[in-house]
mmCIF file of C-alpha atoms in Angstrom:
data_model
loop_
_atom_site.group_PDB
_atom_site.id
_atom_site.type_symbol
_atom_site.label_atom_id
_atom_site.label_comp_id
_atom_site.label_asym_id
_atom_site.label_seq_id
_atom_site.Cartn_x
_atom_site.Cartn_y
_atom_site.Cartn_z
ATOM 1 C CA MET A 1 0.150 0.072 -0.018
ATOM 2 C CA VAL A 2 1.628 3.265 -0.977
ATOM 3 C CA ASP A 3 0.296 6.979 0.224
ATOM 4 C CA ALA A 4 -0.391 10.087 -2.289
ATOM 5 C CA ILE A 5 3.242 11.007 -2.366
ATOM 6 C CA GLY A 6 4.680 7.523 -2.983
ATOM 7 C CA ALA A 7 5.801 6.224 0.311
ATOM 8 C CA PRO A 8 5.012 3.007 1.788
ATOM 9 C CA ALA A 9 1.867 3.702 3.923
ATOM 10 C CA VAL A 10 2.176 2.294 7.675
ATOM 11 C CA PRO A 11 -0.927 -0.234 7.838
ATOM 12 C CA VAL A 12 -3.342 1.066 10.456
ATOM 13 C CA THR A 13 -4.560 -1.845 12.728
ATOM 14 C CA PRO A 14 -6.466 -1.731 15.734
ATOM 15 C CA ALA A 15 -2.868 -1.791 17.945
ATOM 16 C CA HIS A 16 -1.510 0.787 16.176
ATOM 17 C CA CYS A 17 -4.823 3.172 16.556
ATOM 18 C CA GLN A 18 -4.304 2.367 20.576
ATOM 19 C CA ALA A 19 -0.719 3.001 20.083
ATOM 20 C CA THR A 20 -1.257 6.286 18.740
ATOM 21 C CA ILE A 21 -3.902 7.244 21.309
ATOM 22 C CA ASN A 22 -1.413 6.300 24.147
ATOM 23 C CA GLN A 23 1.175 8.518 22.462
ATOM 24 C CA GLN A 24 -1.178 11.424 22.226
ATOM 25 C CA ILE A 25 -2.047 11.213 26.061
ATOM 26 C CA GLU A 26 1.391 10.838 27.193
ATOM 27 C CA ALA A 27 2.325 14.074 25.286
ATOM 28 C CA GLN A 28 -0.604 16.232 26.582
ATOM 29 C CA PRO A 29 0.598 19.518 27.727
ATOM 30 C CA ALA A 30 1.034 20.759 31.343
ATOM 31 C CA ALA A 31 -2.249 21.820 32.820
ATOM 32 C CA HIS A 32 -0.680 25.403 33.297
ATOM 33 C CA GLU A 33 0.023 26.076 29.829
ATOM 34 C CA LEU A 34 -1.599 28.423 27.473
ATOM 35 C CA ILE A 35 -1.606 29.793 23.914
ATOM 36 C CA VAL A 36 -2.137 33.566 22.965
ATOM 37 C CA LYS A 37 -2.322 35.009 19.767
ATOM 38 C CA VAL A 38 -2.491 38.924 19.147
ATOM 39 C CA GLN A 39 -3.766 40.928 16.358
ATOM 40 C CA TYR A 40 -3.853 44.484 15.557
ATOM 41 C CA ARG A 41 -7.447 44.308 13.588
ATOM 42 C CA ASN A 42 -6.565 41.973 10.694
ATOM 43 C CA THR A 43 -2.688 41.542 10.994
ATOM 44 C CA GLU A 44 -1.633 38.735 13.429
ATOM 45 C CA VAL A 45 1.681 40.549 15.167
ATOM 46 C CA GLY A 46 2.623 37.578 17.329
ATOM 47 C CA GLU A 47 1.637 33.804 18.676
ATOM 48 C CA HIS A 48 3.113 32.463 21.565
ATOM 49 C CA ARG A 49 2.893 29.469 24.005
ATOM 50 C CA VAL A 50 3.118 30.028 27.469
ATOM 51 C CA THR A 51 4.856 27.566 29.521
ATOM 52 C CA ASN A 52 5.634 29.391 32.918
ATOM 53 C CA PRO A 53 3.463 28.306 35.745
ATOM 54 C CA GLN A 54 2.651 31.812 36.763
ATOM 55 C CA GLY A 55 1.202 32.522 33.234
ATOM 56 C CA CYS A 56 1.966 35.754 31.214
ATOM 57 C CA ARG A 57 1.422 39.627 31.386
ATOM 58 C CA ILE A 58 0.446 41.080 27.914
ATOM 59 C CA TYR A 59 2.003 44.580 27.996
ATOM 60 C CA HIS A 60 2.930 47.538 26.088
ATOM 61 C CA GLY A 61 6.232 49.702 27.184
ATOM 62 C CA ASN A 62 9.207 49.456 29.544
ATOM 63 C CA SER A 63 7.544 48.727 32.879
ATOM 64 C CA GLN A 64 9.089 45.321 33.109
ATOM 65 C CA ASN A 65 12.662 46.760 32.942
ATOM 66 C CA THR A 66 12.514 50.143 34.415
ATOM 67 C CA GLU A 67 9.447 51.386 36.513
ATOM 68 C CA ARG A 68 9.387 47.757 38.200
ATOM 69 C CA GLU A 69 12.715 48.365 39.662
ATOM 70 C CA GLU A 70 11.999 51.512 41.488
ATOM 71 C CA VAL A 71 9.375 50.265 43.633
ATOM 72 C CA GLU A 72 9.692 47.200 46.262
ATOM 73 C CA SER A 73 8.693 43.926 45.393
ATOM 74 C CA GLU A 74 5.339 43.765 47.130
ATOM 75 C CA LEU A 75 4.127 46.684 45.422
ATOM 76 C CA ALA A 76 5.505 45.815 41.803
ATOM 77 C CA ASN A 77 3.455 42.804 42.200
ATOM 78 C CA GLN A 78 0.414 44.450 42.832
ATOM 79 C CA LEU A 79 1.123 47.233 39.766
ATOM 80 C CA TYR A 80 2.518 44.677 37.455
ATOM 81 C CA GLY A 81 1.542 41.436 38.541
ATOM 82 C CA PRO A 82 3.889 38.412 39.748
ATOM 83 C CA SER A 83 7.674 39.276 38.578
ATOM 84 C CA ASP A 84 8.270 35.694 37.470
ATOM 85 C CA ALA A 85 5.410 35.359 35.068
ATOM 86 C CA GLU A 86 6.300 35.593 31.281
ATOM 87 C CA GLN A 87 6.463 39.184 29.816
ATOM 88 C CA LEU A 88 5.174 39.562 26.513
ATOM 89 C CA ALA A 89 5.448 43.068 25.461
ATOM 90 C CA LEU A 90 3.235 44.044 22.270
ATOM 91 C CA PRO A 91 4.850 45.623 19.492
ATOM 92 C CA ASP A 92 4.464 48.970 18.262
ATOM 93 C CA ILE A 93 1.864 49.989 15.695
ATOM 94 C CA THR A 94 4.050 51.248 13.117
ATOM 95 C CA ASN A 95 5.647 48.253 11.965
ATOM 96 C CA PHE A 96 2.213 46.684 10.811
ATOM 97 C CA VAL A 97 -0.159 49.109 9.248
ATOM 98 C CA SER A 98 0.176 52.113 7.109
ATOM 99 C CA ASN A 99 -3.238 53.871 8.063
ATOM 100 C CA PRO A 100 -2.680 56.928 10.029
ATOM 101 C CA LYS A 101 -6.045 56.823 11.868
ATOM 102 C CA GLN A 102 -5.374 53.412 12.727
ATOM 103 C CA GLU A 103 -2.266 53.743 13.980
ATOM 104 C CA GLU A 104 -3.249 56.978 16.017
ATOM 105 C CA LEU A 105 -6.088 55.287 17.674
ATOM 106 C CA THR A 106 -3.962 51.916 18.513
ATOM 107 C CA THR A 107 -1.163 53.519 19.713
ATOM 108 C CA SER A 108 -3.433 55.649 22.230
ATOM 109 C CA LEU A 109 -4.626 52.196 23.559
ATOM 110 C CA LEU A 110 -0.837 50.891 23.851
ATOM 111 C CA ASN A 111 0.126 53.713 25.950
ATOM 112 C CA CYS A 112 -2.690 52.761 28.215
ATOM 113 C CA MET A 113 -1.275 49.249 28.442
ATOM 114 C CA GLN A 114 1.919 49.740 30.636
ATOM 115 C CA ARG A 115 0.496 47.530 33.799
ATOM 116 C CA GLY A 116 -0.953 45.295 31.134
ATOM 117 C CA ILE A 117 -3.349 42.090 31.670
ATOM 118 C CA LEU A 118 -2.387 39.014 33.668
ATOM 119 C CA LEU A 119 -3.333 35.741 31.979
ATOM 120 C CA GLN A 120 -2.716 32.375 33.863
ATOM 121 C CA CYS A 121 -3.796 28.779 33.714
ATOM 122 C CA GLU A 122 -4.871 26.319 36.532
ATOM 123 C CA ASP A 123 -5.644 22.900 35.867
ATOM 124 C CA GLY A 124 -6.691 23.889 32.139
ATOM 125 C CA ASP A 125 -8.970 26.572 33.490
ATOM 126 C CA LEU A 126 -8.293 30.245 32.192
ATOM 127 C CA TYR A 127 -7.799 33.332 34.346
ATOM 128 C CA ALA A 128 -7.395 36.978 33.469
ATOM 129 C CA THR A 129 -6.350 39.792 35.566
ATOM 130 C CA ARG A 130 -6.993 43.261 34.173
ATOM 131 C CA LEU A 131 -4.404 45.915 35.591
ATOM 132 C CA CYS A 132 -4.218 48.289 32.750
ATOM 133 C CA ARG A 133 -5.907 51.737 32.221
ATOM 134 C CA CYS A 134 -7.088 50.272 28.859
ATOM 135 C CA VAL A 135 -10.854 48.723 29.139
ATOM 136 C CA VAL A 136 -10.714 44.860 28.257
ATOM 137 C CA PHE A 137 -13.534 43.097 27.275
ATOM 138 C CA PHE A 138 -13.974 39.167 26.649
ATOM 139 C CA CYS A 139 -16.465 36.571 25.663
ATOM 140 C CA SER A 140 -15.962 32.996 26.114
ATOM 141 C CA PRO A 141 -17.551 29.549 25.818
ATOM 142 C CA ASP A 142 -18.508 30.015 29.317
ATOM 143 C CA TYR A 143 -19.889 33.650 28.660
ATOM 144 C CA PRO A 144 -22.123 33.903 25.860
ATOM 145 C CA GLU A 145 -21.839 37.719 25.890
ATOM 146 C CA VAL A 146 -19.352 40.307 25.517
ATOM 147 C CA ILE A 147 -18.328 41.070 29.108
ATOM 148 C CA LYS A 148 -16.017 44.150 30.434
ATOM 149 C CA LEU A 149 -13.139 42.537 32.801
ATOM 150 C CA HIS A 150 -12.578 45.099 35.998
ATOM 151 C CA ARG A 151 -9.448 46.220 37.282
ATOM 152 C CA HIS A 152 -7.264 43.952 39.786
ATOM 153 C CA LYS A 153 -9.923 41.543 40.264
ATOM 154 C CA PRO A 154 -9.329 37.879 38.669
ATOM 155 C CA VAL A 155 -11.937 36.197 36.324
ATOM 156 C CA LYS A 156 -12.221 32.700 35.272
ATOM 157 C CA LEU A 157 -12.655 32.736 31.732
ATOM 158 C CA PHE A 158 -12.994 29.210 30.396
ATOM 159 C CA ASP A 159 -13.629 26.193 32.396
ATOM 160 C CA PHE A 160 -12.048 23.142 31.287
ATOM 161 C CA HIS A 161 -14.010 20.022 32.774
ATOM 162 C CA LYS A 162 -17.080 21.613 31.479
ATOM 163 C CA PHE A 163 -15.343 21.440 28.064
ATOM 164 C CA ALA A 164 -14.263 18.046 28.500
ATOM 165 C CA SER A 165 -17.548 17.010 29.193
ATOM 166 C CA ALA A 166 -19.429 19.056 26.254
ATOM 167 C CA LEU A 167 -16.681 17.480 24.104
ATOM 168 C CA GLN A 168 -17.609 13.838 25.454
ATOM 169 C CA GLU A 169 -21.216 14.768 24.505
ATOM 170 C CA TYR A 170 -20.469 15.819 21.357
ATOM 171 C CA LEU A 171 -18.668 12.582 20.656
ATOM 172 C CA THR A 172 -22.261 10.653 21.857
ATOM 173 C CA GLY A 173 -23.885 12.811 19.472
ATOM 174 C CA ASN A 174 -25.726 14.756 22.441
ATOM 175 C CA ARG A 175 -24.724 18.223 21.614
ATOM 176 C CA ARG A 176 -22.647 20.234 18.896
ATOM 177 C CA LYS A 177 -19.051 20.506 18.872
ATOM 178 C CA PRO A 178 -17.866 23.029 21.916
ATOM 179 C CA GLU A 179 -15.692 26.061 21.569
ATOM 180 C CA MET A 180 -12.661 26.865 23.499
ATOM 181 C CA HIS A 181 -11.466 29.911 22.309
ATOM 182 C CA VAL A 182 -11.501 33.211 24.835
ATOM 183 C CA GLN A 183 -11.872 36.268 22.911
ATOM 184 C CA LEU A 184 -10.322 39.442 24.335
ATOM 185 C CA GLY A 185 -10.937 42.694 22.799
ATOM 186 C CA PHE A 186 -8.898 45.985 24.197
ATOM 187 C CA GLY A 187 -10.287 49.376 24.352
ATOM 188 C CA GLN A 188 -13.588 48.394 22.171
ATOM 189 C CA ARG A 189 -16.371 46.456 22.666
ATOM 190 C CA TRP A 190 -18.190 44.259 20.246
ATOM 191 C CA ASN A 191 -21.598 42.773 19.601
ATOM 192 C CA TYR A 192 -21.499 38.891 20.797
ATOM 193 C CA GLY A 193 -21.265 36.416 17.771
ATOM 194 C CA GLN A 194 -19.608 39.048 15.230
ATOM 195 C CA PRO A 195 -16.290 38.729 14.016
ATOM 196 C CA LEU A 196 -13.680 41.116 15.693
ATOM 197 C CA LYS A 197 -11.982 42.277 12.510
ATOM 198 C CA ASP A 198 -12.651 45.882 13.272
ATOM 199 C CA ILE A 199 -11.275 46.293 16.693
ATOM 200 C CA LEU A 200 -8.042 47.825 16.905
ATOM 201 C CA ILE A 201 -6.272 44.973 19.425
ATOM 202 C CA THR A 202 -7.720 41.680 19.887
ATOM 203 C CA SER A 203 -6.117 38.308 21.564
ATOM 204 C CA VAL A 204 -7.434 34.899 21.438
ATOM 205 C CA VAL A 205 -6.282 32.750 24.160
ATOM 206 C CA VAL A 206 -6.364 28.829 24.338
ATOM 207 C CA SER A 207 -6.271 26.320 27.169
ATOM 208 C CA ALA A 208 -3.396 24.389 25.661
ATOM 209 C CA ARG A 209 -4.567 21.086 27.354
ATOM 210 C CA ALA A 210 -8.120 21.618 25.823
ATOM 211 C CA LEU A 211 -6.583 22.327 22.625
ATOM 212 C CA HIS A 212 -4.467 19.095 22.803
ATOM 213 C CA LEU A 213 -7.739 17.269 23.753
ATOM 214 C CA MET A 214 -9.749 18.706 20.536
ATOM 215 C CA GLN A 215 -6.892 17.446 18.553
ATOM 216 C CA LEU A 216 -6.597 13.983 19.994
ATOM 217 C CA TYR A 217 -10.517 13.649 19.355
ATOM 218 C CA GLU A 218 -9.703 14.823 15.515
ATOM 219 C CA LYS A 219 -7.027 12.567 15.259
ATOM 220 C CA VAL A 220 -9.056 9.348 16.831
ATOM 221 C CA MET A 221 -12.241 10.414 14.792
ATOM 222 C CA SER A 222 -10.453 10.647 11.375
ATOM 223 C CA PRO A 223 -11.820 8.756 8.490
ATOM 224 C CA THR A 224 -9.114 5.857 8.850
ATOM 225 C CA MET A 225 -9.187 5.467 12.132
ATOM 226 C CA SER A 226 -13.056 5.897 13.308
ATOM 227 C CA SER A 227 -13.719 2.372 11.332
ATOM 228 C CA LEU A 228 -11.272 0.346 13.663
ATOM 229 C CA SER A 229 -12.064 -1.215 17.088
ATOM 230 C CA LEU A 230 -10.066 0.286 19.883
ATOM 231 C CA SER A 231 -9.710 -3.273 21.818
ATOM 232 C CA GLU A 232 -7.207 -2.175 24.416
ATOM 233 C CA PRO A 233 -8.389 -0.188 27.064
ATOM 234 C CA VAL A 234 -6.162 2.945 28.243
ATOM 235 C CA GLN A 235 -3.739 2.157 30.871
ATOM 236 C CA ILE A 236 -3.255 5.198 33.181
ATOM 237 C CA SER A 237 -3.509 5.256 36.794
ATOM 238 C CA GLN A 238 -6.065 7.573 37.678
ATOM 239 C CA SER A 239 -9.612 8.089 35.379
ATOM 240 C CA ASP A 240 -9.151 11.824 34.201
ATOM 241 C CA ASP A 241 -10.930 13.287 31.119
ATOM 242 C CA TYR A 242 -8.501 12.050 28.828
ATOM 243 C CA ASP A 243 -9.447 8.407 30.231
ATOM 244 C CA ASN A 244 -13.132 9.242 29.764
ATOM 245 C CA LEU A 245 -12.907 10.700 25.982
ATOM 246 C CA VAL A 246 -10.914 7.572 25.056
ATOM 247 C CA GLU A 247 -13.402 5.218 26.398
ATOM 248 C CA THR A 248 -16.386 7.116 24.709
ATOM 249 C CA ILE A 249 -14.277 6.623 21.475
ATOM 250 C CA LYS A 250 -13.854 3.176 21.708
ATOM 251 C CA LYS A 251 -17.703 2.502 22.396
ATOM 252 C CA ILE A 252 -18.695 4.512 19.255
ATOM 253 C CA CYS A 253 -16.084 2.473 17.207
ATOM 254 C CA SER A 254 -17.139 -0.855 18.528
ATOM 255 C CA LEU A 255 -20.656 0.200 17.482
ATOM 256 C CA LYS A 256 -19.692 1.326 13.955
ATOM 257 C CA GLN A 257 -17.891 -2.348 13.754
ATOM 258 C CA ALA A 258 -20.587 -3.916 14.906
ATOM 259 C CA SER A 259 -22.663 -2.167 12.043
ATOM 260 C CA VAL A 260 -19.985 -3.304 9.425
ATOM 261 C CA ASN A 261 -20.392 -6.751 10.643
ATOM 262 C CA GLN A 262 -24.032 -6.587 10.274
ATOM 263 C CA GLN A 263 -23.980 -5.533 7.042
ATOM 264 C CA GLN A 264 -21.778 -8.255 5.778
ATOM 265 C CA VAL A 265 -23.840 -10.825 7.288
ATOM 266 C CA THR A 266 -26.638 -9.684 5.461
ATOM 267 C CA MET A 267 -24.786 -9.210 2.211
ATOM 268 C CA THR A 268 -23.300 -12.778 2.343
ATOM 269 C CA PRO A 269 -24.689 -14.583 -0.921
ATOM 270 C CA GLN A 270 -26.926 -17.725 0.666
ATOM 271 C CA PRO A 271 -25.811 -21.283 -1.131
ATOM 272 C CA VAL A 272 -28.492 -22.900 -3.531
ATOM 273 C CA GLN A 273 -30.223 -25.666 -2.045
#
C-alpha cells in the first residue's frame, strides 16, 4: 500500500490505533500551559505558547525593565503582576499598518497598557486579571456575551472540565462541537457573535490542554481510524478527562464495527439448495 506522495503507507491496525492514542495522551501539555495570539485588526502580530506556571503578562512599554525596579517587590507585584510571570510586550503599531488613523488610535490604546493584563491557566482553566487603564472586554464558551473585565479582579474565563464534558457529549451525538477559544478586545466592545475584524487590538487565548484534547479527538475520529475497534483500554493510574474521552471513542468505534459486521452478514450470498 502506497500513500499519495509515493512513500509506503503504515498499515493502520487496532494495535497501531491504540498506540497512537497512548502517545497522544502521554504528550499532553501541562495543565498550566496556554496559547496567546494577538492581532492589530486583521494583522497577526504575535503568537506564543506560555509554559510558565505563573502565566504571562501582556503589556506595552518598558515597565518590566525600568519602573518595576524603582519600587519594592510587594508593591511591584500589585502594579505589574508576579515578577516571575512571562512578560509579553506588544509591539509598536508602526511596523504593521500604513493607515494614519488606525496607527493613532492603536497607539493611544497601547499607551494605556503599561501595566498590562495577566493571563494564567490552572488545571486547564483560564483566568485573567486586568491591571491596565485600557478597558478590556472578553467573551468565551462559558460567557455567551461580551463582558467588561474590571481592574484588579481575577476572572475565570474558561472551564476546562466543562469543555471536556461537552466534548464527550459531542462524541455521543448529544450536542454540537464545543468551543474553547476566549476572545479579548482592548479598548472596544463588539457585538457577541460578530467577528472582531474591526477591533483595533484583539487577542485569542486557548488552554493548551483543551486544544490538545480536541486534537486528540480529531486524530482518533479521522476517517481511517474511526472504522477501527479500539480493543485495548487505556492504562493510566487514575481516571481523568482524557481517559473518559478514549473510553467514549472506543464505544463509538465498537458500535460502528458491529454495524459493519451486521451488513457483511446480511450481504453474504446464501448457498443454493
